[in-house]
Coordinates of N, CA and C in Angstrom, one line a residue:
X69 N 35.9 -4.9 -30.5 CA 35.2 -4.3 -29.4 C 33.7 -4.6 -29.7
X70 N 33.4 -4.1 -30.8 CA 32.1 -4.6 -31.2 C 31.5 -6.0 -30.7
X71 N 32.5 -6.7 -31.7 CA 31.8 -8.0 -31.1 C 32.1 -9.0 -29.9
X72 N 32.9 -8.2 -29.0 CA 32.5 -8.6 -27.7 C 31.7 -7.8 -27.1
X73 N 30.7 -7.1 -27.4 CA 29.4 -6.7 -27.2 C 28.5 -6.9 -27.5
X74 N 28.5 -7.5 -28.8 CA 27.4 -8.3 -29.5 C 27.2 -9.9 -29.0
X75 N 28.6 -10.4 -28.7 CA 28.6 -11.6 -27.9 C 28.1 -11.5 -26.2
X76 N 28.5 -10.6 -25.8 CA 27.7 -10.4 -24.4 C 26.5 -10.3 -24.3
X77 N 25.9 -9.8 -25.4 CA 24.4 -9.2 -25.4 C 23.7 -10.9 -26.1
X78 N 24.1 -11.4 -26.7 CA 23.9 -12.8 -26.8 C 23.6 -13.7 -25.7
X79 N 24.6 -13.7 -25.0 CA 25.1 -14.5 -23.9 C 23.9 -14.1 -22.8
X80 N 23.4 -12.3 -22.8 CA 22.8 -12.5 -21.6 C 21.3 -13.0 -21.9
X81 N 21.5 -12.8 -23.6 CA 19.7 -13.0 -24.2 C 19.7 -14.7 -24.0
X82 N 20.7 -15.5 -23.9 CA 20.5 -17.1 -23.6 C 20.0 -16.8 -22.1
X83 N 20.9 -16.2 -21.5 CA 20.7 -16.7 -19.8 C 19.2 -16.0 -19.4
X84 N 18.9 -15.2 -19.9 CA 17.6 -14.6 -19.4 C 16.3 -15.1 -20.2
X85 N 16.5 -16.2 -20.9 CA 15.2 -16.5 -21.8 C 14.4 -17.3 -21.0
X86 N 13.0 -17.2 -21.3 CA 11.8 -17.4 -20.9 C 11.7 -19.2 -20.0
X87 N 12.1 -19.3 -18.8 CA 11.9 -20.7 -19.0 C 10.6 -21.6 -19.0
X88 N 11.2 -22.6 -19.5 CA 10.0 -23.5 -20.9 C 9.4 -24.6 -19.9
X89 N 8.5 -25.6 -20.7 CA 8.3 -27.0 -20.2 C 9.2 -27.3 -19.7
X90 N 10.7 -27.4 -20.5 CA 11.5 -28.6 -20.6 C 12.8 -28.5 -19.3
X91 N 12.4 -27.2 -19.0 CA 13.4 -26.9 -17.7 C 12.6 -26.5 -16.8
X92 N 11.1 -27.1 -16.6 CA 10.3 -27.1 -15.0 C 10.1 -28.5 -14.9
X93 N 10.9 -29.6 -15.5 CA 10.9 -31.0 -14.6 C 10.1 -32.1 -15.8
X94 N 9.9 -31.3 -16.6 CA 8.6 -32.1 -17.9 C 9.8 -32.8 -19.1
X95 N 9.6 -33.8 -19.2 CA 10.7 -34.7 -20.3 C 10.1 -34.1 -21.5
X96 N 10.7 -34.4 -22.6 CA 10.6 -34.0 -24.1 C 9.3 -34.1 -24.4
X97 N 8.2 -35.7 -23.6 CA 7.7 -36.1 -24.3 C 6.1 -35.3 -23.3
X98 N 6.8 -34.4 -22.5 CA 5.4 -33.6 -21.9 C 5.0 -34.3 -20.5
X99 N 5.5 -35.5 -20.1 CA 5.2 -36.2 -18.5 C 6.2 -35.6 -17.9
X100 N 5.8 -35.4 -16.7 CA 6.9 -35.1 -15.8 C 8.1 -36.0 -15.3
X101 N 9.5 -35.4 -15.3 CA 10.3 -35.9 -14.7 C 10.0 -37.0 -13.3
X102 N 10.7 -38.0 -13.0 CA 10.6 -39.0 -11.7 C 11.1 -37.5 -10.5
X103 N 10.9 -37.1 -9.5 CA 10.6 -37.0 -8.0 C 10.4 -34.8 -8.8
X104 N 9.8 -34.9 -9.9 CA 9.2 -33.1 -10.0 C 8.3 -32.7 -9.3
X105 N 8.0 -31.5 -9.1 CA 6.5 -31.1 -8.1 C 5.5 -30.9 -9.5
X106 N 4.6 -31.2 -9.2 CA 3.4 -31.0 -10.1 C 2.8 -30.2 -9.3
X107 N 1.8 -28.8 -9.9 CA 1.3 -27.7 -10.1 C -0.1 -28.4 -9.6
X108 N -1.1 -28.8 -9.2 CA -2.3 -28.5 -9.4 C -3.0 -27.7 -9.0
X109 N -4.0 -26.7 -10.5 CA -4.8 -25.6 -10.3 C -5.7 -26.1 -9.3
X110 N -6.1 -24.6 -8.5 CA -7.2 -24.8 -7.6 C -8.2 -24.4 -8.1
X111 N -9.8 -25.0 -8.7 CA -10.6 -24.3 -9.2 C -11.6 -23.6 -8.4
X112 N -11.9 -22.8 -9.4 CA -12.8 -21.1 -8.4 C -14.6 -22.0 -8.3
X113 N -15.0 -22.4 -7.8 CA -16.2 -22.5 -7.8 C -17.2 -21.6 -7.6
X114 N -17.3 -20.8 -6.8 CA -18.1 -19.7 -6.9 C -17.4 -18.1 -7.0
X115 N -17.7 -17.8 -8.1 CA -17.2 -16.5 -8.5 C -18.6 -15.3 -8.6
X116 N -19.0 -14.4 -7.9 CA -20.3 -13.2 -8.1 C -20.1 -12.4 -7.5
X117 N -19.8 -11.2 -8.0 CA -19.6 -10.0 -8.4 C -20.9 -8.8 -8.2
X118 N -21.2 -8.2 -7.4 CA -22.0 -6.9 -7.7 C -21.3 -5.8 -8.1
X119 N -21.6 -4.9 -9.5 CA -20.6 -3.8 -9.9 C -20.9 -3.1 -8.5
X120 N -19.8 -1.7 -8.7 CA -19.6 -0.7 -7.5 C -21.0 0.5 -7.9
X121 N -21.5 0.3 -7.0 CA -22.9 1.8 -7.5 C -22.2 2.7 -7.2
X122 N -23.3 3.7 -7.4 CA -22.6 5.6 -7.8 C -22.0 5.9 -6.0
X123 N -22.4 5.5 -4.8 CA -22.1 5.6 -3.6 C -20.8 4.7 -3.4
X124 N -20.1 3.9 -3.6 CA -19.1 3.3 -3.7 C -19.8 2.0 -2.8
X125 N -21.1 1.4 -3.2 CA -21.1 0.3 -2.5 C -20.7 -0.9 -3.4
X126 N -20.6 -2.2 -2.8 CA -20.7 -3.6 -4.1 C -20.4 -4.7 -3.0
X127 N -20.4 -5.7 -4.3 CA -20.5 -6.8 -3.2 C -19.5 -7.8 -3.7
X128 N -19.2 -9.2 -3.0 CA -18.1 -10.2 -3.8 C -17.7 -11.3 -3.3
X129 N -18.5 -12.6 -3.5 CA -18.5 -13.4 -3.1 C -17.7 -14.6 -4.0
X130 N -16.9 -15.5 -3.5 CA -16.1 -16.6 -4.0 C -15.6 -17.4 -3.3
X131 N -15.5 -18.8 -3.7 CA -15.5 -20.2 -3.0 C -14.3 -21.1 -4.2
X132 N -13.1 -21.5 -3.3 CA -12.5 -22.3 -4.6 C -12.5 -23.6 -3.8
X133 N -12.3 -24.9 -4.7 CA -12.3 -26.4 -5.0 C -11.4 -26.8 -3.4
X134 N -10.4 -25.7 -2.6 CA -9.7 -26.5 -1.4 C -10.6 -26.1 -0.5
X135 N -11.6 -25.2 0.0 CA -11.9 -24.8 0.6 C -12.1 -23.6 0.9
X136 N -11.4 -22.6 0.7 CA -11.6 -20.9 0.7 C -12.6 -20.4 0.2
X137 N -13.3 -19.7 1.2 CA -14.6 -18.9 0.8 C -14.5 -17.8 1.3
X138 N -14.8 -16.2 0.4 CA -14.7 -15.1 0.9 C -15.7 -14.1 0.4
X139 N -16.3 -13.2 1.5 CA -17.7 -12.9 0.4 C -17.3 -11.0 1.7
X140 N -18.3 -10.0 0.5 CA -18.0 -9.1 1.3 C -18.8 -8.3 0.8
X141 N -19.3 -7.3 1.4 CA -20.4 -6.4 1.1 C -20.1 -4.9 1.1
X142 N -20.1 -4.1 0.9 CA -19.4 -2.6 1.1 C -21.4 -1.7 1.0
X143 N -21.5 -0.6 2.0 CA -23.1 0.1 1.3 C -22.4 0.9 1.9
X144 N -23.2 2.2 1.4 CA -22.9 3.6 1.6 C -24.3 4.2 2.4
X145 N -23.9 5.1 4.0 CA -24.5 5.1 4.7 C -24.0 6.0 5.5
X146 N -25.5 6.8 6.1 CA -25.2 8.1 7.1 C -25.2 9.6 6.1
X147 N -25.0 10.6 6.8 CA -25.2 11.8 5.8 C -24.0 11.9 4.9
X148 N -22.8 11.6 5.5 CA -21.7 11.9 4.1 C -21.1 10.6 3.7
X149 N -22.2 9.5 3.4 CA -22.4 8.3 2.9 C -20.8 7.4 3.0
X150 N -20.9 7.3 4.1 CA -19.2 6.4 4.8 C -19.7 5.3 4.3
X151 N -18.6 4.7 3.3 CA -18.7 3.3 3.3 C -18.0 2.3 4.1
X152 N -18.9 1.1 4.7 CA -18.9 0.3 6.0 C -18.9 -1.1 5.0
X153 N -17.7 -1.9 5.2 CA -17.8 -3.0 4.7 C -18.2 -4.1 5.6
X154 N -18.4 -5.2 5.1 CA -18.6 -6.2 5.9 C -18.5 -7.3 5.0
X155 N -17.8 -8.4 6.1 CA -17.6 -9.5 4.8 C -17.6 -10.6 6.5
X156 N -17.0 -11.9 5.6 CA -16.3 -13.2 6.3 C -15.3 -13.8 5.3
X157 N -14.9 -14.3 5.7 CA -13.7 -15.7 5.0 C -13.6 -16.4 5.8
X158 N -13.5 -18.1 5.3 CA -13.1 -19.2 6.2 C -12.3 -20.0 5.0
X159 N -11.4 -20.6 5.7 CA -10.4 -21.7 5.3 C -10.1 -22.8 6.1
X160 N -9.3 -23.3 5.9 CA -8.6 -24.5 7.2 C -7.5 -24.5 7.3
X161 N -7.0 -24.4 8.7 CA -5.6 -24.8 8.7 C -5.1 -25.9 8.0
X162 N -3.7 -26.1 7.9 CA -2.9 -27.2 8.0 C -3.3 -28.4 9.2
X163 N -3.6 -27.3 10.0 CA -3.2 -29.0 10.9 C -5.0 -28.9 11.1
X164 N -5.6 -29.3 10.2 CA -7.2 -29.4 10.3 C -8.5 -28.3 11.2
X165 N -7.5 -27.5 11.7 CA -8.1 -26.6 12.2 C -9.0 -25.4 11.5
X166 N -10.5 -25.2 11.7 CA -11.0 -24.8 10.7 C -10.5 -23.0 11.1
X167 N -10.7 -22.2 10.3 CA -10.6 -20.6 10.9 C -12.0 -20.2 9.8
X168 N -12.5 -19.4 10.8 CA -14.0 -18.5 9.9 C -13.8 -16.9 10.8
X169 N -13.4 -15.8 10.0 CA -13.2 -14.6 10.4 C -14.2 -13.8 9.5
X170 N -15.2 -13.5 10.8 CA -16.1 -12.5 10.2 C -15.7 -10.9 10.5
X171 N -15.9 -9.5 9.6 CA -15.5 -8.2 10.1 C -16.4 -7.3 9.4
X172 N -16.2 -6.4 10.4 CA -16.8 -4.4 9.9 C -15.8 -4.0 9.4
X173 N -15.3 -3.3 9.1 CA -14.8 -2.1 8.6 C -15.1 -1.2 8.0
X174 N -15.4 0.4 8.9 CA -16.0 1.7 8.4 C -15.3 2.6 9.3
X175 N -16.1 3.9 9.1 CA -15.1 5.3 9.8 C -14.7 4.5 11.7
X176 N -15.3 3.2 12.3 CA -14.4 3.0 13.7 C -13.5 2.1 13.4
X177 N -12.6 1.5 12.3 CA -11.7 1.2 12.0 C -12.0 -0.5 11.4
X178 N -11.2 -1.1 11.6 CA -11.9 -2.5 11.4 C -11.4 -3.3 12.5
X179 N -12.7 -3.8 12.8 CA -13.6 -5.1 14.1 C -13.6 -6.3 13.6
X180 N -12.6 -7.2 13.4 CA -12.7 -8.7 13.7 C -13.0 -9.5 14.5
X181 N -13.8 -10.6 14.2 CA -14.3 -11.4 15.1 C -14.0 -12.9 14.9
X182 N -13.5 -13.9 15.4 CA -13.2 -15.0 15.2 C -12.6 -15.7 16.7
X183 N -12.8 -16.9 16.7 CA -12.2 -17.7 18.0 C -11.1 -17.9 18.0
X184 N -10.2 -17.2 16.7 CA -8.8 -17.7 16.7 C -8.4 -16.4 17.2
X185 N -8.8 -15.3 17.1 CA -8.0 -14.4 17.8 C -7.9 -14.3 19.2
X186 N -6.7 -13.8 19.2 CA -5.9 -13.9 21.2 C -6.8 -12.7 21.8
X187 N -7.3 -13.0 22.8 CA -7.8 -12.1 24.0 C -7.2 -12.0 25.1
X188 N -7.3 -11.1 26.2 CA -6.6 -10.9 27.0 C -7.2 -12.3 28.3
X189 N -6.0 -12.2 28.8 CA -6.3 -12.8 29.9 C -7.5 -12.9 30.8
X190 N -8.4 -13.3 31.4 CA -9.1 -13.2 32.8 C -8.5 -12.3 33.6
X191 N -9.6 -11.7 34.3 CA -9.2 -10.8 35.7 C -9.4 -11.5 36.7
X192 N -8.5 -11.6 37.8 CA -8.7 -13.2 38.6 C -9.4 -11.6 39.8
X193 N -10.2 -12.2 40.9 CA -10.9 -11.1 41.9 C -10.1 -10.0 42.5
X194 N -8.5 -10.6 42.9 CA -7.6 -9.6 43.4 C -7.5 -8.7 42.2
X195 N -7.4 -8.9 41.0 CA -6.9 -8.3 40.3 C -8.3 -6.8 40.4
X196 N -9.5 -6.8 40.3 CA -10.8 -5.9 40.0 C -10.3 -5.2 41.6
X197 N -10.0 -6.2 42.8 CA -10.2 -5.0 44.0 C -9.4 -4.0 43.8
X198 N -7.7 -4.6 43.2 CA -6.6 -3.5 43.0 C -7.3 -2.6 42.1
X199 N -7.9 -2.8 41.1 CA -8.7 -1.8 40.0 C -9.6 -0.9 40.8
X200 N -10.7 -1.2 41.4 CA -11.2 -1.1 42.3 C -10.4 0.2 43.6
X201 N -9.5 -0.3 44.3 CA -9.1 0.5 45.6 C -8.1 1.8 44.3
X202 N -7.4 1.7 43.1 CA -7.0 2.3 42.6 C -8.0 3.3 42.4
X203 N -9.1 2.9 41.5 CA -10.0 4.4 41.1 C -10.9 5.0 42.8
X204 N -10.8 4.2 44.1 CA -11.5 5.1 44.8 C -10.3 6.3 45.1
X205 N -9.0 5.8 45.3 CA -8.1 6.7 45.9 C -7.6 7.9 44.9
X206 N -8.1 8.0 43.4 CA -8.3 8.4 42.4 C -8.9 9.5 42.8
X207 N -10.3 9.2 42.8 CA -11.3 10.2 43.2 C -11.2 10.6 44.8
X208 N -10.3 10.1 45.8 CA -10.6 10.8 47.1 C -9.2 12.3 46.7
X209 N -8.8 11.8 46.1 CA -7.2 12.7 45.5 C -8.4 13.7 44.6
X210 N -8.8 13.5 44.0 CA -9.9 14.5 43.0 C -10.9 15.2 44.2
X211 N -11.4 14.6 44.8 CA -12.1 15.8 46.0 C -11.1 16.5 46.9
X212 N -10.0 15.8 47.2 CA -9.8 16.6 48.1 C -9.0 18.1 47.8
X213 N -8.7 18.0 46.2 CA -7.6 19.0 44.9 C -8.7 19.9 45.2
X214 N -10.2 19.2 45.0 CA -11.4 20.2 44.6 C -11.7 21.2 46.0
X215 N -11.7 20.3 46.7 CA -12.2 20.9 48.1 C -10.8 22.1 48.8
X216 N -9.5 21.5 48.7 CA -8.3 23.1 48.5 C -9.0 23.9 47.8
X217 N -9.4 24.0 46.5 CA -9.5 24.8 45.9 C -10.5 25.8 45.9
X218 N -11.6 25.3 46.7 CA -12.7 25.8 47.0 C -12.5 26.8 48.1
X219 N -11.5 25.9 49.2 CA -11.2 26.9 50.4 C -10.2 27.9 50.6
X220 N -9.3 27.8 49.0 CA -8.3 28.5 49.6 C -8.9 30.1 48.4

C-alpha cells in the first residue's frame, strides 16, 4: 500500500515538473526547433515614475519598442482633496489603425475621449420636431394640471 503511494506521488512529481528549454521547441543544443514560435521581448523604453505624495497624487509615464505609450497623472484637489486622474494611451491596431485615448477620471466618473469611440447617431430634422412637438404638449399637460388646480 505504501508503495503504491510513494509511486503515485512520484508519478505526479514527473508529470507536474517545471517545463524546461527542451520541451518549449529548443533542441539540446539551445536553437529552436524547425516551424517553433519564438518569444520576442518587447523592450520598455520609457519607464518614469513620480512616487505617490501624502494627498494620494503621482504620476506614470511609459513607452515600449512596439509602440504602446501610456502616461497618467493623479493630483489631489478641492476641499476633501478628490483625486482626479488624467492620463492618455495610444497604440495601433492590427490592421494599422492608430487608437490614442485620452481621459478624466474623478468623483464624475470616468470621461473618455477618442475617435474610436461609438457615438450616437445624427438627429435627422424630423427627428428634433417630434422632440420638439413632444416637450410642448408636455408642458401644455403641465399648465393645464396647474391651472385645475388653481380653480378647483
Amino acid at each position: 500500500m505504501n508503495a503504491a503511494i510513494l509511486l503515485a506521488c512520484c508519478l505526479g512529481c514527473a508529470v507536474a515538473r517545471p517545463q524546461g528549454a527542451a520541451d518549449s521547441g529548443a533542441s539540446a543544443g539551445g536553437a529552436p526547433e524547425i516551424g517553433a514560435s519564438v518569444v520576442t521581448p518587447i523592450p520598455i523604453l520609457i519607464d518614469e515614475r513620480v512616487p505617490i505624495d501624502a494627498f494620494g497624487g503621482f504620476g506614470m509615464r511609459f513607452q515600449t519598442g512596439n509602440g504602446i505609450s501610456w502616461a497618467e497623472n493623479a493630483v489631489a484637489a478641492g476641499p476633501l482633496n478628490e483625486v482626479t486622474r488624467t492620463g492618455q494611451y495610444t497604440f495601433t491596431h492590427p490592421d494599422g489603425t492608430p487608437h490614442l485615448l485620452t481621459y478624466t477620471a474623478g468623483i464624475h466618473g470616468f470621461q473618455p475621449i477618442s475617435d474610436l469611440i461609438p457615438t450616437p447617431h445624427p438627429l435627422e430634422p424630423w427627428h428634433i420636431e417630434q422632440i420638439e412637438f413632444a416637450a410642448r404638449q408636455k408642458a401644455a399637460e403641465a399648465a393645464a394640471a396647474a391651472e385645475s388646480q388653481v380653480s378647483a
